[in-house]
PDB file of C-alpha atoms in Angstrom:
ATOM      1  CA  UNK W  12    -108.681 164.965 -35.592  1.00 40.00           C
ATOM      2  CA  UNK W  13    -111.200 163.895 -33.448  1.00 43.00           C
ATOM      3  CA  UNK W  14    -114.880 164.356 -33.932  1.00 45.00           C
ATOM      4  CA  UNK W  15    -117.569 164.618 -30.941  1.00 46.00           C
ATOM      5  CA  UNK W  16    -120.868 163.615 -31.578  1.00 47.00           C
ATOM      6  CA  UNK W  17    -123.542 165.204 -29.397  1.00 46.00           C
ATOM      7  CA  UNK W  18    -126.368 162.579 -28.378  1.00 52.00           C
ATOM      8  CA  UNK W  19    -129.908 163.173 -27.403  1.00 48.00           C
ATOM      9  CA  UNK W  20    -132.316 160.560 -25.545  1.00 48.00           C
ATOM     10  CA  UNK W  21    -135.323 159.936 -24.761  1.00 43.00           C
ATOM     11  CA  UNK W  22    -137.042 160.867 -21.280  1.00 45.00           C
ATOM     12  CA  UNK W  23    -136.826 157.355 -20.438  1.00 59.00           C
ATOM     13  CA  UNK W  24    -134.208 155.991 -18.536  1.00 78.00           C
ATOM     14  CA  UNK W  25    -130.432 155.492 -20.552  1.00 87.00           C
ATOM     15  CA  UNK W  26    -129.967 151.502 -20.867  1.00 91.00           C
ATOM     16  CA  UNK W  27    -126.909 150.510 -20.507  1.00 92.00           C
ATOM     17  CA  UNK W  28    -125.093 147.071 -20.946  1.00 93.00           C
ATOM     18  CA  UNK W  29    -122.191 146.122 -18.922  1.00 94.00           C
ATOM     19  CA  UNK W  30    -120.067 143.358 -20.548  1.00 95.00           C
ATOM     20  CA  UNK W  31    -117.102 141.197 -18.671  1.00 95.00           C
ATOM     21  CA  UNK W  32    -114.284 140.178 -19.930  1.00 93.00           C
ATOM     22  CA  UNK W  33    -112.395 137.446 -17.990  1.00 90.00           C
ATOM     23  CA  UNK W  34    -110.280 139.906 -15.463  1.00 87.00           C
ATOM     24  CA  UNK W  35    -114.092 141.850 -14.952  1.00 89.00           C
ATOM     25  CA  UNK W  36    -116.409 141.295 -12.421  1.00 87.00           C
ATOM     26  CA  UNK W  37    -119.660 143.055 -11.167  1.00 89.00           C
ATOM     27  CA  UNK W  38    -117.881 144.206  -8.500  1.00 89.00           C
ATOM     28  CA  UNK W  39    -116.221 146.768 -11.376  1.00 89.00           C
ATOM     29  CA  UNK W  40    -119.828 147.767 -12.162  1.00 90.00           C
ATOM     30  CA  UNK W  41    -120.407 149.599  -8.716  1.00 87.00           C
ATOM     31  CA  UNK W  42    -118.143 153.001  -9.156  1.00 87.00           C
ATOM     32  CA  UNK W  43    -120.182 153.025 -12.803  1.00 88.00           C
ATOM     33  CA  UNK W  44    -123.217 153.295 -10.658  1.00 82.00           C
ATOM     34  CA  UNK W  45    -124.598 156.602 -10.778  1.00 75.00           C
ATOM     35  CA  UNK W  46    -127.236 157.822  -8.545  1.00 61.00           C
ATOM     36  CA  UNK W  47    -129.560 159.032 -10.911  1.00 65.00           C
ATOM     37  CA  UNK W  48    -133.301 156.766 -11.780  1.00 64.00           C
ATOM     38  CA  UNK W  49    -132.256 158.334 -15.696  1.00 78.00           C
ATOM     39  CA  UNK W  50    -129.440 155.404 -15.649  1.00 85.00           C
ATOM     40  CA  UNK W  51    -130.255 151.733 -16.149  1.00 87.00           C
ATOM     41  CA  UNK W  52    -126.984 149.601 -15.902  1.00 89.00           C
ATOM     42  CA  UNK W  53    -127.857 145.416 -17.041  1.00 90.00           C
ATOM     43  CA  UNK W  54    -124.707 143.151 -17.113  1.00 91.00           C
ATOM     44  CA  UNK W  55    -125.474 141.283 -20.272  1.00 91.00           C
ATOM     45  CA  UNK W  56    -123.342 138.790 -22.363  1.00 89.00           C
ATOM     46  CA  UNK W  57    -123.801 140.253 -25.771  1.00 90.00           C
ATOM     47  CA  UNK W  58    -124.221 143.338 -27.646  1.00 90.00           C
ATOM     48  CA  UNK W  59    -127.861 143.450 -28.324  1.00 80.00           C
ATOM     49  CA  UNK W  60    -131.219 146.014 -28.693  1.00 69.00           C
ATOM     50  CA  UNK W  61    -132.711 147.537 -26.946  1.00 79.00           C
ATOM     51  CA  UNK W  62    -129.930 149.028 -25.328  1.00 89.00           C
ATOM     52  CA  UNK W  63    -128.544 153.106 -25.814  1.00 92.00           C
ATOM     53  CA  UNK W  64    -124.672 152.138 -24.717  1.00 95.00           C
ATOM     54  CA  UNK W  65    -122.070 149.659 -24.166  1.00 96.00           C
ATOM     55  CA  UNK W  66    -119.556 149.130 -21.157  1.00 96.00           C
ATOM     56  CA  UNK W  67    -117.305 146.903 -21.951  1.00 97.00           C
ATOM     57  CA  UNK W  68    -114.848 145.518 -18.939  1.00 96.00           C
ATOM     58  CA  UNK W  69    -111.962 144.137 -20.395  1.00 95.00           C
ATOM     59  CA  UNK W  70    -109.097 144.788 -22.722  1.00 94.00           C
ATOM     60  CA  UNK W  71    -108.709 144.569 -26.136  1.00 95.00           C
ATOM     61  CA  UNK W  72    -109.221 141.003 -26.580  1.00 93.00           C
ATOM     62  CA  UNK W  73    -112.712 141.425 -24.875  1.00 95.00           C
ATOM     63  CA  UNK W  74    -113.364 144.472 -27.217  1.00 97.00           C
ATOM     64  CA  UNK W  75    -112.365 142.422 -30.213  1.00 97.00           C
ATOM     65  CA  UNK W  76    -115.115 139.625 -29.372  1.00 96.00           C
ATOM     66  CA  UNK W  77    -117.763 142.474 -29.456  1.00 96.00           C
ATOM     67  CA  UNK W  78    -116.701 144.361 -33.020  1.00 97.00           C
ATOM     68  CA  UNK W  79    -119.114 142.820 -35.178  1.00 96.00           C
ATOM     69  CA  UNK W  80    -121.773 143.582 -33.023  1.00 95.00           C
ATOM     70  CA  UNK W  81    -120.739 147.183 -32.587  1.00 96.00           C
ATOM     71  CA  UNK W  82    -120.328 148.368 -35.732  1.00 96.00           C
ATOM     72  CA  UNK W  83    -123.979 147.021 -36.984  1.00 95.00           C
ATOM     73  CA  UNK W  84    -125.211 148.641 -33.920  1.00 94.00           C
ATOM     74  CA  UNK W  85    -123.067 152.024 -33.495  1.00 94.00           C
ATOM     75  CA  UNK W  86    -124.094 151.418 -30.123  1.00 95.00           C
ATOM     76  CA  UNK W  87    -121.660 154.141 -28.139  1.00 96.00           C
ATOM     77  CA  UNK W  88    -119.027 152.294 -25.823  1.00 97.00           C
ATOM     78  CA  UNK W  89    -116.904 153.132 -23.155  1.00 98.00           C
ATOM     79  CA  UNK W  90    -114.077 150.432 -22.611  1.00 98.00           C
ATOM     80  CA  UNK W  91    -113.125 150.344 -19.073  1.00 97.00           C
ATOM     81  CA  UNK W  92    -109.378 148.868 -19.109  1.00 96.00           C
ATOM     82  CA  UNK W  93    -109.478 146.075 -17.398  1.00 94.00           C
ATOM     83  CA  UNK W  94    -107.682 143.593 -19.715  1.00 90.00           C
ATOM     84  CA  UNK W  95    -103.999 142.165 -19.713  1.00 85.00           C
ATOM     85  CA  UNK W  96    -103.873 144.683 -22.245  1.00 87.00           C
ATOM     86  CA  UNK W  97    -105.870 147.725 -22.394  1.00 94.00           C
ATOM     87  CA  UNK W  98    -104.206 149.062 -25.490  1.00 95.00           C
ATOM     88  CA  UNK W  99    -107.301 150.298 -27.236  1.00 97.00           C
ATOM     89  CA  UNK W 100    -108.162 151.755 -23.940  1.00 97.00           C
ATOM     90  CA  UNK W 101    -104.885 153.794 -23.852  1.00 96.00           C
ATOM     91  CA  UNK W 102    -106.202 155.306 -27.632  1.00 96.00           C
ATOM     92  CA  UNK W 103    -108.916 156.460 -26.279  1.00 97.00           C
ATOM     93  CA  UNK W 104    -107.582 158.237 -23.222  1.00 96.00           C
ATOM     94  CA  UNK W 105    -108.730 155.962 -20.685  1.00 97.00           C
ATOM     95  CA  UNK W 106    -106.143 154.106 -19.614  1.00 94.00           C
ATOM     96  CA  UNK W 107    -107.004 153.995 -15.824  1.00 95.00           C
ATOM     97  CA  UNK W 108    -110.020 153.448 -14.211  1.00 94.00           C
ATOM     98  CA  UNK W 109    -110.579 156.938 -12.987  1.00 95.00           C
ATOM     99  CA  UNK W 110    -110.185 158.298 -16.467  1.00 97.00           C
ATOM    100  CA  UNK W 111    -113.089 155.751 -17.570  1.00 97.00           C
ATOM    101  CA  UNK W 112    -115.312 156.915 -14.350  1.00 95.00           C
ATOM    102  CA  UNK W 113    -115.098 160.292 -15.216  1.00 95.00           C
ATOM    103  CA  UNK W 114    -115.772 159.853 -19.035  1.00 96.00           C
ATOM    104  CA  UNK W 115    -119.099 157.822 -17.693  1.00 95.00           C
ATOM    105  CA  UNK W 116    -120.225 160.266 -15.482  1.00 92.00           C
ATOM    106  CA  UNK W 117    -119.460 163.455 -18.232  1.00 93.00           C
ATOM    107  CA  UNK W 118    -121.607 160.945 -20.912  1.00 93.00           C
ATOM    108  CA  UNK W 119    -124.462 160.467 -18.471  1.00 91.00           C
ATOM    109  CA  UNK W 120    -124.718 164.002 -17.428  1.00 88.00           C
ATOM    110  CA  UNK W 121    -123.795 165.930 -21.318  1.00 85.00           C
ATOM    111  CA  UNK W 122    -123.506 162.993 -24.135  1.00 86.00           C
ATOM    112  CA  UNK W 123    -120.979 165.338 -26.168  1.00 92.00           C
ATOM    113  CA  UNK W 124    -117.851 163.325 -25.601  1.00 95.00           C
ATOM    114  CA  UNK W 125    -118.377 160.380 -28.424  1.00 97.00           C
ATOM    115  CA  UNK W 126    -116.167 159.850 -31.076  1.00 96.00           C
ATOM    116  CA  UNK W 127    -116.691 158.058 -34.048  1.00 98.00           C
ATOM    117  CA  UNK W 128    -113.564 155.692 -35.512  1.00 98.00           C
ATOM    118  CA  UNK W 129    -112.019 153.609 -38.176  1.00 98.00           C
ATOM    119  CA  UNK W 130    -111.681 149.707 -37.583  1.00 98.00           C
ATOM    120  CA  UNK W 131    -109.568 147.480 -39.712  1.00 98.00           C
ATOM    121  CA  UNK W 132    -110.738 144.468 -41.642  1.00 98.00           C
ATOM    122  CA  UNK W 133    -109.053 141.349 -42.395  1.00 97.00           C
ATOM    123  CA  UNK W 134    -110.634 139.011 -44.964  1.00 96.00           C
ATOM    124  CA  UNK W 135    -108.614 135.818 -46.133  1.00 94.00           C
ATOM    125  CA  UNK W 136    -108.363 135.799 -50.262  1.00 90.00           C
ATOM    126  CA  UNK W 137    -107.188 131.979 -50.650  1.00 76.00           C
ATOM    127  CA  UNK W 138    -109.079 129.099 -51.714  1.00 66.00           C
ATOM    128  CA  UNK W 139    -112.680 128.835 -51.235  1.00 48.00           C
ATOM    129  CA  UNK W 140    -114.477 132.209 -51.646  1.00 48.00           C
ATOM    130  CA  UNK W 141    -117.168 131.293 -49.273  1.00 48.00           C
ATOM    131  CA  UNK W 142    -114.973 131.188 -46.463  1.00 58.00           C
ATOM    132  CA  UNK W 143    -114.121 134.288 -46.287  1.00 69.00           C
ATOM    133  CA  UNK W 144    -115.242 135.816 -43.266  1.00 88.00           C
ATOM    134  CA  UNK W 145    -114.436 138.872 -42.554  1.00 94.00           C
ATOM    135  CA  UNK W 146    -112.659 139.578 -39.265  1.00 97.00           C
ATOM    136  CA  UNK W 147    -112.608 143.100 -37.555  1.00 98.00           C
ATOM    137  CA  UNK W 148    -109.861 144.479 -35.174  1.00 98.00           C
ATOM    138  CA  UNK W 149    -109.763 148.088 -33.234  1.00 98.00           C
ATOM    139  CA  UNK W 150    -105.750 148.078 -32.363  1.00 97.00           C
ATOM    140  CA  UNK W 151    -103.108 146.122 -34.888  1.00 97.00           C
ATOM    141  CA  UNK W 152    -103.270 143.190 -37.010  1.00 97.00           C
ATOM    142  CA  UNK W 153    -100.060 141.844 -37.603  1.00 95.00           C
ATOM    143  CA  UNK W 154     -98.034 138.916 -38.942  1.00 96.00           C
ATOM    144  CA  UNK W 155     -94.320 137.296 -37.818  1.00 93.00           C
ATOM    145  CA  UNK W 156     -92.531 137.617 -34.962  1.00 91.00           C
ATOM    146  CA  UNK W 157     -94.987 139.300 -33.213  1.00 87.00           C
ATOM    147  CA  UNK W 158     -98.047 136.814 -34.403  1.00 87.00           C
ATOM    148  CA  UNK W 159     -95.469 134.104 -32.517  1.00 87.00           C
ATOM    149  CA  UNK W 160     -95.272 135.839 -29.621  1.00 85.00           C
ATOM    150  CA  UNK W 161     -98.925 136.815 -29.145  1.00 82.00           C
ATOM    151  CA  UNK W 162     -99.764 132.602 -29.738  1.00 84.00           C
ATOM    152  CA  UNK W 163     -97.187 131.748 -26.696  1.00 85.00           C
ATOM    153  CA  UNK W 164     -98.102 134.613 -24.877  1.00 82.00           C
ATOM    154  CA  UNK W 165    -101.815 133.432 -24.985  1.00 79.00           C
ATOM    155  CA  UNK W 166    -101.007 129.718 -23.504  1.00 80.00           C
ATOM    156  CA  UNK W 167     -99.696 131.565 -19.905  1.00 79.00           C
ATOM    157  CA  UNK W 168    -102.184 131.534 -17.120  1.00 80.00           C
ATOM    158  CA  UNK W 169    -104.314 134.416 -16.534  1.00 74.00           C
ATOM    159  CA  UNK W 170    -102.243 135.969 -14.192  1.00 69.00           C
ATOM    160  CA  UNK W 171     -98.975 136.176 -16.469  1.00 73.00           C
ATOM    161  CA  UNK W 172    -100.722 137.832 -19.066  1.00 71.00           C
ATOM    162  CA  UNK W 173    -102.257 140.424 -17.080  1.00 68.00           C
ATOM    163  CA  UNK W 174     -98.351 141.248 -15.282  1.00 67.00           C
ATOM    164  CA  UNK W 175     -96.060 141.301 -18.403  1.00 71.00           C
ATOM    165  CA  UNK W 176     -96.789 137.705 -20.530  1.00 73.00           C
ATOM    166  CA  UNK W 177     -95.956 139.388 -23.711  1.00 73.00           C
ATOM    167  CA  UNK W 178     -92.968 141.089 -22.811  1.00 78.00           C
ATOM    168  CA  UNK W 179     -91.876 137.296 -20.997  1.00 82.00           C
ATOM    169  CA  UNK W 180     -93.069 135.554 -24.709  1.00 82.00           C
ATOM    170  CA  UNK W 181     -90.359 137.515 -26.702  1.00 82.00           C
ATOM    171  CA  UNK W 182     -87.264 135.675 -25.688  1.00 84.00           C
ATOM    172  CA  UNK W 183     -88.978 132.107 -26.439  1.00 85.00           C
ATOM    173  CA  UNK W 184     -90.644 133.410 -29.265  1.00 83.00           C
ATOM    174  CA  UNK W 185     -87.399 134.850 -31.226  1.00 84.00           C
ATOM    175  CA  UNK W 186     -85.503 131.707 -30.089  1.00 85.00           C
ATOM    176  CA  UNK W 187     -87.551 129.782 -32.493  1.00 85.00           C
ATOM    177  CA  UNK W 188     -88.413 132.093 -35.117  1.00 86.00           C
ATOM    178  CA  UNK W 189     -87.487 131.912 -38.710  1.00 89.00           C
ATOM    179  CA  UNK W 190     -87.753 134.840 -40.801  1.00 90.00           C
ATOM    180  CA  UNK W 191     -89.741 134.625 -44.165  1.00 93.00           C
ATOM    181  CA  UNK W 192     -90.133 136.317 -47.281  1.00 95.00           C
ATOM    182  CA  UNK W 193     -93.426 138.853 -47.547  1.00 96.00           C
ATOM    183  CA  UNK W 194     -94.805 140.351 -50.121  1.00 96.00           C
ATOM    184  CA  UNK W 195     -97.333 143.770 -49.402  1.00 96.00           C
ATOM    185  CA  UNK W 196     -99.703 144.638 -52.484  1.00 94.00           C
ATOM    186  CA  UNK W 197    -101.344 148.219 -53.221  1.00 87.00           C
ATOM    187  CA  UNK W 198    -104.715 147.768 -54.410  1.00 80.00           C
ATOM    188  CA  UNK W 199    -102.894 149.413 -57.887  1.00 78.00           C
ATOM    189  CA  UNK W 200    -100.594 146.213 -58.042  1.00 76.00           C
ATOM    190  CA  UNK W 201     -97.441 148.395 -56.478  1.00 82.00           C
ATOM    191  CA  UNK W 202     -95.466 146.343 -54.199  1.00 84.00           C
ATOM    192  CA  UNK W 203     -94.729 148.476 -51.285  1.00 88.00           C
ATOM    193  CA  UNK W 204     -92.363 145.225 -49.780  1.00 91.00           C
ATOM    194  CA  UNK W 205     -91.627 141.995 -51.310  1.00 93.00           C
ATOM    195  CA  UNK W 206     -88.221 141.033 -49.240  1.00 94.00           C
ATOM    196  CA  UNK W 207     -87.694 138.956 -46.186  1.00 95.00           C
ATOM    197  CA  UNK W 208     -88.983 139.957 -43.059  1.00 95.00           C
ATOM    198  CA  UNK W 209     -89.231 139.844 -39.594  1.00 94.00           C
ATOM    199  CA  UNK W 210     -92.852 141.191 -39.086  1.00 94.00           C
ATOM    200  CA  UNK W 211     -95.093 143.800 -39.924  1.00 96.00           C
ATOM    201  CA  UNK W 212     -97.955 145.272 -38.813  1.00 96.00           C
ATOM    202  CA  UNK W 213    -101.181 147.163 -39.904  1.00 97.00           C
ATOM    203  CA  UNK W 214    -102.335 149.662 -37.000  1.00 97.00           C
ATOM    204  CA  UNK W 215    -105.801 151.414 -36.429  1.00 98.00           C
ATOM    205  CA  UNK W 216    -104.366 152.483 -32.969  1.00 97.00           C
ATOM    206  CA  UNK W 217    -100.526 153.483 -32.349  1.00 96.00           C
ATOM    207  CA  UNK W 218     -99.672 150.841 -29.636  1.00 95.00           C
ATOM    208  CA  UNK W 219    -100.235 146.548 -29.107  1.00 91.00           C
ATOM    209  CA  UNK W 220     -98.499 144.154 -26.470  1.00 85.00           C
ATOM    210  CA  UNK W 221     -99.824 146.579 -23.573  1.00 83.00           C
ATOM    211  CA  UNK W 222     -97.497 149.839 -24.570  1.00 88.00           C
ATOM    212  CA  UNK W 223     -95.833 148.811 -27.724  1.00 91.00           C
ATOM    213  CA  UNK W 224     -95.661 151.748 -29.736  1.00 95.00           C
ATOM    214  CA  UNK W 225     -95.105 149.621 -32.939  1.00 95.00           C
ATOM    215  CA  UNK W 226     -97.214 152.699 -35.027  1.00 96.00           C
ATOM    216  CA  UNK W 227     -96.856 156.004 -33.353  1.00 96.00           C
ATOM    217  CA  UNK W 228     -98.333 157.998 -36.051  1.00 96.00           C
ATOM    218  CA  UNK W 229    -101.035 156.161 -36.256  1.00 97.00           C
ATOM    219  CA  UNK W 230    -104.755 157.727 -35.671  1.00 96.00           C
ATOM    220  CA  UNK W 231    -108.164 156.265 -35.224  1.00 97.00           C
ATOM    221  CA  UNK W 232    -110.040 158.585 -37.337  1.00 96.00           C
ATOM    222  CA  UNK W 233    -108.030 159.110 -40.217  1.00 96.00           C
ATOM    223  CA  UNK W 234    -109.247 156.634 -42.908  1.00 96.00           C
ATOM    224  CA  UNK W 235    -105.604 155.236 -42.792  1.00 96.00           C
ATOM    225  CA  UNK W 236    -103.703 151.739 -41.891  1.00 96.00           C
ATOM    226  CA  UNK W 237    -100.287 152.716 -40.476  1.00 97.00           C
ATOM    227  CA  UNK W 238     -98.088 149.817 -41.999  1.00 96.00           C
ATOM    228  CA  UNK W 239     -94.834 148.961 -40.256  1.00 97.00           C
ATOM    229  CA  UNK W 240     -92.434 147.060 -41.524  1.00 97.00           C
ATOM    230  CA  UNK W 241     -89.264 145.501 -40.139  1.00 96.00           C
ATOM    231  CA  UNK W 242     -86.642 143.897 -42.428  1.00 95.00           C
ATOM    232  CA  UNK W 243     -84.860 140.466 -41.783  1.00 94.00           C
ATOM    233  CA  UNK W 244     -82.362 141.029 -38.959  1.00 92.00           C
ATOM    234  CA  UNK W 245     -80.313 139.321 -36.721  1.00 92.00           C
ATOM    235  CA  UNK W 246     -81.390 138.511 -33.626  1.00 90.00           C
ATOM    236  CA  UNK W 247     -79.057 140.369 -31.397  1.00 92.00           C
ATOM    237  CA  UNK W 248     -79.933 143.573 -33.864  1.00 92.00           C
ATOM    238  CA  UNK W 249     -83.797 143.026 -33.175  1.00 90.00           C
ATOM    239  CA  UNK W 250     -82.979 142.879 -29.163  1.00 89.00           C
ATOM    240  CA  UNK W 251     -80.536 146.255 -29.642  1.00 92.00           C
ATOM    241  CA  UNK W 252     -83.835 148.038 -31.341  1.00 92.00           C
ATOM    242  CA  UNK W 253     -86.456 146.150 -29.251  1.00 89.00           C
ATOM    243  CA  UNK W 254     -86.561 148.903 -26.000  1.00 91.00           C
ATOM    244  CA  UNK W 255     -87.200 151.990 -28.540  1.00 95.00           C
ATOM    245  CA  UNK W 256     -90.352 150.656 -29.377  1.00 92.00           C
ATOM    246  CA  UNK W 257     -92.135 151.416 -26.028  1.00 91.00           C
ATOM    247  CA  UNK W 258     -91.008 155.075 -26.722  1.00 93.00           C
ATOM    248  CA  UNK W 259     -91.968 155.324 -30.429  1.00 93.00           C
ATOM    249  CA  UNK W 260     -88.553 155.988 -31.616  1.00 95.00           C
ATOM    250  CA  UNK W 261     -87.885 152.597 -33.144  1.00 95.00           C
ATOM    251  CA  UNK W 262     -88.813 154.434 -37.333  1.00 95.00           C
ATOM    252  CA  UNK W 263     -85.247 156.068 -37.115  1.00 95.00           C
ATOM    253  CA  UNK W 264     -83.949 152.812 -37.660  1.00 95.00           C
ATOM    254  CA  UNK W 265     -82.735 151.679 -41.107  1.00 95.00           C
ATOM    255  CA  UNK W 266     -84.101 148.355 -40.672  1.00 95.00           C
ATOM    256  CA  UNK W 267     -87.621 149.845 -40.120  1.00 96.00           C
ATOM    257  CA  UNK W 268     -90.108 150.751 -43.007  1.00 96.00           C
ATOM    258  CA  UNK W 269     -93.160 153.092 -42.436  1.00 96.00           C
ATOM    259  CA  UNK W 270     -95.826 154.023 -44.639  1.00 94.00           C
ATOM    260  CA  UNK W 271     -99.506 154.337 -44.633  1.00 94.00           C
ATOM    261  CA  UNK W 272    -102.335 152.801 -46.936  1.00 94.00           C
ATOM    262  CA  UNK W 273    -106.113 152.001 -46.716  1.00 94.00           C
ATOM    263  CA  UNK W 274    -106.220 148.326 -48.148  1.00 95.00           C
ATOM    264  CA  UNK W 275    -103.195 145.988 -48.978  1.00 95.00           C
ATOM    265  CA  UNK W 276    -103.025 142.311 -49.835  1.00 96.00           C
ATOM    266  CA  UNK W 277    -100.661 139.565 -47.911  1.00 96.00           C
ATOM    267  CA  UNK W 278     -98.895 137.146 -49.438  1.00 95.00           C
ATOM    268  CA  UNK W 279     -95.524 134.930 -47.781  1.00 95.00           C
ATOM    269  CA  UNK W 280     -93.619 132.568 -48.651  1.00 93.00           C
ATOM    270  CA  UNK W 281     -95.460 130.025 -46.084  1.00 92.00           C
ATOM    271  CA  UNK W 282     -98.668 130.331 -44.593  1.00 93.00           C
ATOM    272  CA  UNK W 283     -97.786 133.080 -41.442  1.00 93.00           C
ATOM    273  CA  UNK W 284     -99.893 133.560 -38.529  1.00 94.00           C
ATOM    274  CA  UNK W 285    -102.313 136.432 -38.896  1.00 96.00           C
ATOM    275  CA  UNK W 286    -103.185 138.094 -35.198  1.00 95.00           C
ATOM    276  CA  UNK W 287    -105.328 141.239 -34.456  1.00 96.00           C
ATOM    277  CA  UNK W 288    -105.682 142.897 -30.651  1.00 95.00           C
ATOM    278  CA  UNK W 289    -103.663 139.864 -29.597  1.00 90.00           C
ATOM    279  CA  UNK W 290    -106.157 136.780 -31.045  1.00 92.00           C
ATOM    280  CA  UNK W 291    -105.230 134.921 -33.749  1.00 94.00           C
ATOM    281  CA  UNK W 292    -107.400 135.272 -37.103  1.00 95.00           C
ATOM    282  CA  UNK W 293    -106.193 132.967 -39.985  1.00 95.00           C
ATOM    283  CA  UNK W 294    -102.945 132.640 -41.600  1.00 93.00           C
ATOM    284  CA  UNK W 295    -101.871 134.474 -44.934  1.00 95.00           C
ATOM    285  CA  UNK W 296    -102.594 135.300 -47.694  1.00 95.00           C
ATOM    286  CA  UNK W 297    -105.532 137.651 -46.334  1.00 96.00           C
ATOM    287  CA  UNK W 298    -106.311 141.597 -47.536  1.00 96.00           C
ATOM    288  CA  UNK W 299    -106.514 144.131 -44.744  1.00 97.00           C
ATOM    289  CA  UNK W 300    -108.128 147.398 -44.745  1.00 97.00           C
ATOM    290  CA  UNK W 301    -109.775 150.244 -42.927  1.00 97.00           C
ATOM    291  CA  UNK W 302    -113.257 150.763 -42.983  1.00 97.00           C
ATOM    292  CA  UNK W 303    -113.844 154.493 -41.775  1.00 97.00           C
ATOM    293  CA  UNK W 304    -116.338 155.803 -39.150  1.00 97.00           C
ATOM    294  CA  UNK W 305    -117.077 152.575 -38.398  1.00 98.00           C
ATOM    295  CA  UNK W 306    -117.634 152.783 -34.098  1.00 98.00           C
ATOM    296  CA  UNK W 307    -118.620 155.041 -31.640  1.00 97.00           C
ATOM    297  CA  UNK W 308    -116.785 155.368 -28.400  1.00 98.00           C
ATOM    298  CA  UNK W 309    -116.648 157.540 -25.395  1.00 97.00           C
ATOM    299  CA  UNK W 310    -113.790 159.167 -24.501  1.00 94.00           C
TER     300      UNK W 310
END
């Protein structure tokens, strides 16, 4: 269910950052330009005070750079999608440009459409306790396949990733992959999977790989990690199921777990790949949960 939070300023002008990610120039920043002396727009390479709101360029990689900052600042954000992949962006409702325009100008004129969201957390839980950091995501953290074909994906120029690079990493990616035996922990002990697998992934947001639907029940404000799990299969299986996950139907599947948890513990076999909104964290075993209300955003 979504929540709006009304927002009142002061009589002094709104300040506004404007942050770029690497398909984002200030030549984006112009149709964000309102003519009003109440706005102040300053591009700016961080998240930092004193500042009323965040506009972040970019896709979900860009938005992943700036969690930290964020959540210790519940700075409201609009994310204009300008990424090779604007999933996040899609969760919010803005998946075009026009859609992020008009949610600007509705937030600069009546601050009443701001959410407030879950992130996930990923924190690794092997060997020295003082390196744990604790790594943030807004979209999916995953591990398997789809880790593999996020790390190849990431090694094509700019311009592949931004016009289908992880849809053009699968075929590579599966050619070389190896399933492995995971193991998914309850915070009660309960195993929810301990059986090979192919991957699975822990969703905040329904979608990942630019319209992947991996978690289509999944919600950003509902205390709640969406787990998905796929069983070992062959590989001509996975490519018979692989086009039902851009429409969501993929859980029908008897291959195909689904549940839905707020904190679980990783374990495999072999140290595995962990990714989140498409950047690679640290490899298993790790603990992932949800921490609840945790950004604003504008929608």
């Amino acid at each position: 269910m979504a929540h709006s939070l009304p927002l009142r300023y002061p009589s002094s002008a709104l300040r506004a950052l404007a942050i770029f990610g690497p398909n984002a120039s200030l030549r984006d920043l112009e149709t964000f330009r309102i003519a009003n002396e109440d706005v102040e727009i300053t591009p700016a390479a961080t998240i930092s005070a004193p500042a009323d709101v965040a506009l972040i360029f970019g896709g979900d990689g860009t938005v992943h750079r700036h969690l930290p900052a964020l959540a210790e600042t519940k700075m409201p954000t609009l994310v204009v999608p300008t990424g090779s992949g604007n999933d996040f962006a899609r969760a919010l409702g803005l998946a075009k440009m026009r859609l992020a325009v008009a949610a600007w100008q509705r937030f600069c004129t009546k601050p009443d459409n701001v959410r407030v969201i879950d992130l996930g957390a990923i924190e690794p839980i092997g060997g020295n306790s003082s390196d744990r950091q604790i790594t943030l995501f807004c979209c999916i953290a995953s591990v398997g396949l789809d880790s593999e074909v996020n790390r190849i994906a990431n090694s094509y120029p700019r311009w592949l990733r931004a016009h289908g690079g992880y849809l053009a990493a699968v075929p590579p990616a599966l050619a070389s992959f190896r399933p492995f035996h995971l193991t998914i922990r309850r915070d009660d002990g309960h195993d929810i999977h301990s059986e090979p697998a192919t991957l699975c992934a822990f969703a905040n947001a329904s979608s990942y790989g630019d319209g992947m639907r991996i978690a289509p029940r999944a919600q950003l404000e509902d205390g709640l990690l969406d787990v998905c799990f796929v069983r070992s299969v062959s590989k001509l299986r996975l490519l018979q199921m692989f086009p039902s996950v851009y429409r969501g139907t993929h859980l029908r599947f008897r291959e195909i777990s689904y549940s839905q948890t707020n904190r679980v513990e990783i374990t495999s076999d072999r140290p595995t790949d962990v990714y989140a909104d498409g950047e690679f964290v640290c490899r298993t075993p790790v603990r992932i949960s949800i921490m609840p209300k945790a950004m604003r955003v504008i929608c």
